[in-house]
Tab-separated table of C-alpha atoms in Angstrom:
chain	number	residue	atom	x	y	z
A	1	MET	CA	-100.101	-158.374	-47.956
A	2	SER	CA	-101.379	-158.793	-44.414
A	3	VAL	CA	-105.122	-158.945	-43.914
A	4	VAL	CA	-106.481	-157.454	-40.690
A	5	VAL	CA	-109.850	-158.613	-39.418
A	6	PRO	CA	-111.838	-155.445	-38.591
A	7	SER	CA	-112.268	-155.007	-34.856
A	8	ALA	CA	-115.999	-154.418	-35.364
A	9	LEU	CA	-116.322	-158.067	-36.376
A	10	LEU	CA	-114.573	-159.374	-33.284
A	11	PRO	CA	-115.364	-159.495	-29.570
A	12	ALA	CA	-113.958	-156.525	-27.672
A	13	SER	CA	-111.350	-158.733	-25.989
A	14	ALA	CA	-110.074	-160.321	-29.201
A	15	ALA	CA	-107.021	-159.125	-31.104
A	16	PRO	CA	-107.378	-158.645	-34.875
A	17	ALA	CA	-105.579	-161.471	-36.644
A	18	PHE	CA	-102.862	-160.496	-39.107
A	19	ARG	CA	-103.006	-163.213	-41.733
A	20	GLY	CA	-100.192	-162.485	-44.184
A	21	ARG	CA	-98.465	-165.516	-45.665
A	22	ILE	CA	-94.954	-166.281	-46.867
A	23	GLY	CA	-95.012	-167.029	-50.597
A	24	ARG	CA	-92.729	-168.926	-52.922
A	25	SER	CA	-91.073	-165.980	-54.666
A	26	ALA	CA	-90.548	-162.217	-54.637
A	27	ASP	CA	-93.763	-161.799	-56.631
A	28	SER	CA	-95.740	-162.810	-53.522
A	29	GLY	CA	-94.591	-159.801	-51.493
A	30	HIS	CA	-93.445	-161.768	-48.475
A	31	TYR	CA	-90.982	-164.509	-49.344
A	32	ALA	CA	-88.383	-166.402	-47.335
A	33	VAL	CA	-85.157	-164.389	-47.136
A	34	PRO	CA	-82.524	-164.992	-44.444
A	35	HIS	CA	-82.585	-162.350	-41.685
A	36	ARG	CA	-85.570	-160.467	-43.137
A	37	TYR	CA	-88.023	-161.709	-40.506
A	38	ARG	CA	-88.162	-161.939	-36.711
A	39	LEU	CA	-90.266	-164.399	-34.759
A	40	HIS	CA	-91.474	-162.873	-31.478
A	41	LEU	CA	-92.517	-165.555	-28.995
A	42	ALA	CA	-93.510	-165.971	-25.356
A	43	PRO	CA	-92.717	-169.699	-24.901
A	44	ALA	CA	-94.866	-169.948	-21.769
A	45	ASP	CA	-97.853	-169.706	-24.125
A	46	PRO	CA	-98.565	-173.155	-25.644
A	47	GLY	CA	-99.029	-171.780	-29.172
A	48	CYS	CA	-95.759	-169.897	-28.997
A	49	LEU	CA	-93.993	-172.953	-27.575
A	50	GLY	CA	-95.117	-175.045	-30.550
A	51	LEU	CA	-93.630	-172.429	-32.881
A	52	ALA	CA	-90.379	-172.441	-30.898
A	53	VAL	CA	-90.195	-176.249	-31.167
A	54	THR	CA	-90.790	-176.092	-34.927
A	55	HIS	CA	-88.152	-173.373	-35.275
A	56	GLY	CA	-85.724	-175.633	-33.404
A	57	LEU	CA	-86.507	-178.763	-35.421
A	58	LEU	CA	-85.807	-176.808	-38.611
A	59	GLY	CA	-82.571	-175.302	-37.269
A	60	LEU	CA	-83.560	-171.724	-38.116
A	61	ASP	CA	-81.454	-169.828	-35.576
A	62	ALA	CA	-79.127	-168.453	-38.263
A	63	THR	CA	-81.823	-167.388	-40.736
A	64	LEU	CA	-84.927	-166.466	-38.710
A	65	PRO	CA	-83.947	-164.926	-35.343
A	66	LEU	CA	-86.146	-165.452	-32.301
A	67	ARG	CA	-87.092	-162.655	-29.944
A	68	LEU	CA	-88.200	-164.192	-26.661
A	69	LEU	CA	-90.725	-162.360	-24.510
A	70	PRO	CA	-91.534	-162.775	-20.799
A	71	GLU	CA	-94.175	-165.267	-19.742
A	72	LEU	CA	-96.613	-162.496	-18.777
A	73	PRO	CA	-97.495	-159.401	-20.840
A	74	ASP	CA	-96.336	-156.156	-19.267
A	75	ALA	CA	-99.400	-154.011	-20.015
A	76	ALA	CA	-102.805	-154.032	-18.350
A	77	ASP	CA	-104.655	-154.958	-21.554
A	78	GLY	CA	-102.602	-158.129	-22.036
A	79	SER	CA	-100.145	-156.453	-24.422
A	80	TYR	CA	-96.406	-156.644	-24.784
A	81	THR	CA	-95.158	-153.080	-25.056
A	82	ALA	CA	-92.243	-154.321	-27.171
A	83	LEU	CA	-94.742	-155.463	-29.833
A	84	ARG	CA	-96.899	-152.308	-29.817
A	85	PRO	CA	-94.896	-150.540	-32.599
A	86	LEU	CA	-95.357	-153.538	-34.914
A	87	TYR	CA	-99.111	-153.619	-34.350
A	88	GLU	CA	-99.482	-149.877	-34.820
A	89	ALA	CA	-97.429	-149.998	-38.017
A	90	GLY	CA	-99.512	-152.890	-39.306
A	91	ALA	CA	-102.970	-151.396	-38.755
A	92	HIS	CA	-103.897	-147.715	-38.849
A	93	LEU	CA	-105.079	-146.416	-35.453
A	94	TYR	CA	-104.726	-149.889	-33.963
A	95	THR	CA	-105.987	-149.957	-30.356
A	96	GLY	CA	-106.255	-153.692	-29.622
A	97	PRO	CA	-103.823	-155.739	-27.519
A	98	ALA	CA	-100.330	-156.370	-28.871
A	99	THR	CA	-100.004	-160.101	-28.273
A	100	ALA	CA	-97.542	-162.866	-29.139
A	101	PRO	CA	-96.747	-164.660	-31.341
A	102	VAL	CA	-95.741	-162.288	-34.122
A	103	LEU	CA	-93.915	-163.012	-37.339
A	104	GLY	CA	-92.518	-159.579	-38.131
A	105	ASP	CA	-90.930	-158.189	-41.288
A	106	ALA	CA	-87.739	-156.325	-40.360
A	107	TRP	CA	-87.656	-154.624	-43.783
A	108	THR	CA	-90.992	-152.891	-43.290
A	109	GLY	CA	-91.300	-152.931	-39.501
A	110	ARG	CA	-94.737	-154.513	-39.814
A	111	ILE	CA	-96.452	-157.745	-38.907
A	112	VAL	CA	-96.766	-160.532	-41.434
A	113	SER	CA	-98.893	-162.782	-39.218
A	114	ASN	CA	-99.875	-163.451	-35.625
A	115	HIS	CA	-101.911	-166.549	-36.493
A	116	VAL	CA	-100.271	-169.683	-35.086
A	117	PRO	CA	-101.479	-172.270	-37.668
A	118	ASP	CA	-100.398	-170.090	-40.604
A	119	ILE	CA	-96.974	-169.380	-39.097
A	120	LEU	CA	-96.440	-173.085	-38.388
A	121	ARG	CA	-97.165	-174.014	-41.991
A	122	ASP	CA	-94.995	-171.220	-43.366
A	123	LEU	CA	-92.075	-172.265	-41.168
A	124	ALA	CA	-92.399	-175.841	-42.409
A	125	LEU	CA	-92.967	-175.010	-46.078
A	126	ARG	CA	-91.127	-171.735	-46.772
A	127	PHE	CA	-88.287	-171.503	-44.258
A	128	ARG	CA	-87.364	-175.172	-44.233
A	129	GLY	CA	-84.198	-174.930	-46.348
A	130	ASP	CA	-82.203	-178.123	-45.814
A	131	GLY	CA	-84.122	-178.979	-42.661
A	132	PRO	CA	-86.450	-181.951	-42.146
A	133	ASP	CA	-89.786	-182.158	-43.950
A	134	LEU	CA	-92.228	-181.499	-41.120
A	135	LEU	CA	-95.256	-181.256	-43.395
A	136	PRO	CA	-94.946	-184.063	-45.984
A	137	GLU	CA	-97.355	-183.649	-48.865
A	138	GLU	CA	-98.746	-187.172	-48.481
A	139	HIS	CA	-99.517	-186.637	-44.783
A	140	ARG	CA	-100.922	-183.099	-44.738
A	141	ALA	CA	-104.549	-184.111	-44.351
A	142	GLU	CA	-103.559	-186.539	-41.594
A	143	ILE	CA	-101.564	-183.843	-39.784
A	144	ASP	CA	-104.504	-181.439	-40.022
A	145	GLY	CA	-106.744	-184.150	-38.585
A	146	LEU	CA	-104.410	-184.737	-35.659
A	147	ALA	CA	-104.224	-180.996	-34.998
A	148	ALA	CA	-108.031	-180.887	-34.862
A	149	LEU	CA	-108.078	-183.911	-32.551
A	150	CYS	CA	-105.692	-182.115	-30.199
A	151	GLU	CA	-107.774	-178.948	-30.195
A	152	ASP	CA	-111.225	-180.503	-29.898
A	153	GLY	CA	-110.617	-183.941	-28.395
A	154	VAL	CA	-107.920	-183.005	-25.883
A	155	HIS	CA	-107.769	-179.271	-25.137
A	156	ARG	CA	-111.432	-178.275	-25.417
A	157	ALA	CA	-112.721	-181.544	-23.971
A	158	ALA	CA	-110.436	-181.309	-20.928
A	159	GLN	CA	-111.318	-177.654	-20.478
A	160	ARG	CA	-115.037	-178.398	-20.659
A	161	ALA	CA	-114.758	-181.306	-18.238
A	162	GLY	CA	-112.867	-179.136	-15.772
A	163	GLU	CA	-115.335	-176.270	-16.013
A	164	LEU	CA	-118.386	-178.447	-15.418
A	165	GLY	CA	-117.037	-181.247	-13.236
A	166	LEU	CA	-117.633	-179.442	-9.941
A	167	HIS	CA	-120.933	-177.889	-10.966
A	168	PRO	CA	-123.820	-178.690	-8.603
A	169	ASP	CA	-126.291	-179.149	-11.474
A	170	ALA	CA	-126.737	-182.773	-12.567
A	171	GLY	CA	-127.055	-181.803	-16.219
A	172	ALA	CA	-123.736	-179.984	-16.119
A	173	ARG	CA	-122.076	-182.986	-14.529
A	174	ARG	CA	-123.411	-185.218	-17.327
A	175	GLU	CA	-121.901	-182.815	-19.861
A	176	ALA	CA	-118.629	-183.073	-17.964
A	177	GLU	CA	-118.768	-186.869	-18.230
A	178	ASP	CA	-119.402	-186.597	-21.969
A	179	ALA	CA	-116.402	-184.288	-22.296
A	180	LEU	CA	-114.261	-186.747	-20.349
A	181	GLY	CA	-115.412	-189.509	-22.682
A	182	THR	CA	-114.264	-187.424	-25.643
A	183	LEU	CA	-110.904	-186.816	-23.955
A	184	PHE	CA	-110.343	-190.488	-23.119
A	185	ALA	CA	-111.247	-191.540	-26.670
A	186	ALA	CA	-108.778	-189.046	-28.146
A	187	LEU	CA	-105.986	-190.192	-25.837
A	188	ALA	CA	-106.715	-193.851	-26.625
A	189	ALA	CA	-106.534	-193.160	-30.363
A	190	LEU	CA	-103.189	-191.391	-29.986
A	191	ASP	CA	-101.845	-194.121	-27.702
A	192	ALA	CA	-102.765	-196.821	-30.228
A	193	ARG	CA	-101.197	-194.867	-33.102
A	194	LEU	CA	-97.843	-194.730	-31.287
A	195	THR	CA	-97.611	-198.468	-30.680
A	196	GLY	CA	-94.433	-199.711	-32.350
A	197	ARG	CA	-93.322	-196.346	-33.749
A	198	PRO	CA	-91.268	-193.494	-32.283
A	199	TYR	CA	-93.344	-190.693	-33.812
A	200	LEU	CA	-96.944	-190.305	-34.864
A	201	LEU	CA	-96.295	-190.729	-38.576
A	202	GLY	CA	-93.344	-193.084	-38.480
A	203	SER	CA	-89.613	-192.754	-37.918
A	204	ASP	CA	-89.269	-188.955	-38.078
A	205	PRO	CA	-90.965	-186.054	-36.306
A	206	THR	CA	-93.513	-183.895	-38.129
A	207	LEU	CA	-95.863	-181.080	-37.208
A	208	ALA	CA	-98.220	-183.797	-35.939
A	209	ASP	CA	-95.781	-184.425	-33.089
A	210	VAL	CA	-95.566	-180.712	-32.339
A	211	HIS	CA	-99.362	-180.519	-32.073
A	212	VAL	CA	-99.755	-183.629	-29.923
A	213	TRP	CA	-96.836	-182.916	-27.617
A	214	GLY	CA	-98.156	-179.415	-26.979
A	215	ALA	CA	-101.618	-180.775	-26.203
A	216	LEU	CA	-100.199	-183.314	-23.738
A	217	LEU	CA	-98.062	-180.674	-22.061
A	218	ARG	CA	-101.093	-178.427	-21.593
A	219	LEU	CA	-103.143	-181.351	-20.293
A	220	ASP	CA	-100.520	-182.287	-17.691
A	221	THR	CA	-99.600	-178.758	-16.596
A	222	VAL	CA	-102.842	-176.770	-16.884
A	223	HIS	CA	-105.956	-178.926	-17.285
A	224	ARG	CA	-104.953	-181.441	-14.618
A	225	TRP	CA	-105.637	-178.845	-11.909
A	226	HIS	CA	-109.325	-178.951	-12.807
A	227	LEU	CA	-109.801	-182.718	-13.107
A	228	ASP	CA	-110.440	-185.038	-10.194
A	229	ALA	CA	-108.132	-187.863	-9.161
A	230	ALA	CA	-110.204	-190.584	-10.859
A	231	ALA	CA	-110.098	-188.780	-14.204
A	232	LEU	CA	-106.361	-188.138	-13.912
A	233	HIS	CA	-105.653	-191.800	-13.180
A	234	ARG	CA	-107.512	-192.713	-16.372
A	235	VAL	CA	-105.590	-190.073	-18.312
A	236	ALA	CA	-102.298	-191.408	-16.942
A	237	GLY	CA	-103.216	-194.961	-17.995
A	238	HIS	CA	-102.192	-194.303	-21.602
A	239	ARG	CA	-98.629	-195.352	-20.920
A	240	THR	CA	-97.324	-195.423	-24.486
A	241	LEU	CA	-98.555	-191.899	-25.083
A	242	TRP	CA	-96.977	-190.450	-21.935
A	243	ALA	CA	-93.693	-192.281	-22.507
A	244	TYR	CA	-93.658	-190.639	-25.950
A	245	ALA	CA	-94.331	-187.223	-24.386
A	246	GLN	CA	-91.465	-187.667	-21.946
A	247	ARG	CA	-89.150	-188.878	-24.705
A	248	LEU	CA	-89.903	-185.800	-26.791
A	249	ALA	CA	-89.351	-183.564	-23.758
A	250	ALA	CA	-85.735	-184.786	-23.770
A	251	HIS	CA	-85.268	-183.884	-27.460
A	252	PRO	CA	-83.218	-180.657	-27.751
A	253	ALA	CA	-85.741	-178.889	-29.978
A	254	PHE	CA	-88.608	-179.632	-27.583
A	255	ALA	CA	-86.651	-179.022	-24.372
A	256	ARG	CA	-84.845	-175.822	-25.307
A	257	HIS	CA	-87.622	-173.351	-24.465
A	258	LEU	CA	-89.670	-175.533	-22.111
A	259	ASP	CA	-90.260	-174.008	-18.669
A	260	VAL	CA	-93.131	-175.722	-16.906
A	261	ASP	CA	-93.170	-173.215	-14.051
A	262	ALA	CA	-93.577	-170.388	-16.556
A	263	VAL	CA	-96.486	-172.186	-18.231
A	264	LEU	CA	-98.160	-172.567	-14.844
A	265	ARG	CA	-97.549	-168.951	-13.829
A	266	ARG	CA	-99.052	-167.753	-17.089
A	267	HIS	CA	-102.097	-169.956	-16.500
A	268	ARG	CA	-102.561	-168.819	-12.913
A	269	ALA	CA	-102.394	-165.169	-13.928
A	270	HIS	CA	-105.831	-165.435	-15.561
A	271	CYS	CA	-107.336	-168.575	-14.009
A	272	ARG	CA	-109.656	-168.160	-11.031
A	273	GLY	CA	-111.218	-171.615	-10.951
A	274	ARG	CA	-111.136	-174.135	-8.127
A	275	GLU	CA	-108.607	-176.927	-8.335
A	276	ALA	CA	-109.906	-180.475	-8.102
A	277	ALA	CA	-108.874	-183.243	-5.715
A	278	GLY	CA	-106.470	-184.890	-8.122
A	279	ALA	CA	-104.493	-181.788	-9.066
A	280	ALA	CA	-101.264	-182.787	-7.342
A	281	ILE	CA	-100.827	-185.858	-9.554
A	282	ARG	CA	-98.084	-185.264	-12.110
A	283	ILE	CA	-98.178	-187.689	-15.035
A	284	VAL	CA	-94.801	-186.901	-16.607
A	285	ASP	CA	-91.532	-185.451	-15.405
A	286	TRP	CA	-91.081	-182.999	-18.258
A	287	GLY	CA	-87.448	-182.231	-17.487
A	288	GLY	CA	-85.944	-178.769	-17.877
A	289	THR	CA	-87.160	-176.240	-15.332
A	290	GLY	CA	-90.298	-176.225	-13.296
A	291	THR	CA	-91.236	-179.876	-12.842
A	292	GLY	CA	-92.439	-179.565	-9.263
A	293	THR	CA	-96.036	-179.321	-8.137
A	294	GLY	CA	-97.662	-176.209	-6.760
A	295	THR	CA	-101.028	-174.596	-6.302
A	296	GLY	CA	-103.623	-174.677	-9.011
A	297	GLY	CA	-105.481	-171.906	-10.771
């Protein structure tokens, strides 16, 4: 059964998180059945793109159909009108935004989950079938650690550095330098891990690669607009890491739904910050569509 976080416990702008899970058998309520579920994604959103990559690595087109949504929501509150019926069916008198991603149950017309980490794990563990093992039992703690490194050491650190880097206050600039130090340390650790191996955990891709590739894509398409040229040159110096990112971008499962222009347009739709001097530097040619430079957010 899906659990809905009461809106009273969340900020006004936050969507309640549907946290249903896919179980092992019919006794669990939701269980993996071909064609029962639909995965609604807007691949221009980094979380949705990671789900699309995982879906592709597992070869789930025939058993778990994708419904692709535009890069920008079509309602003023950040909702997708196509998802509104699912949200209203899933929570009585629901008035929050109807956002992607959504793992929907076609049998009931309701939402199982809109929580990216849970959906990722359920794809890997419950819908896998004969596909690759993206979440090996012996590496699960390591994969969770790499996911946390991506979130805290790459995404949040780069975001913090960008927010404070142009601040006139000296204290804020010192915080920005600390955040950059965290970012550089995370990138160095990932770069060292990839020395002599094609993927983060060895010879085959796992969810660790999905997490890291998504973090690098966001760093090079979104966060770079808010870092200065000196910081970007240091970021680009991790050559093994960026060669890995470019190699994955050529993999069919990673490339299929990648549209860099769409990622940028989605970012610019809600970003009002000033771009920094180094924004025009592109570290990787990601392939697919939208690899040119433009104006920052």
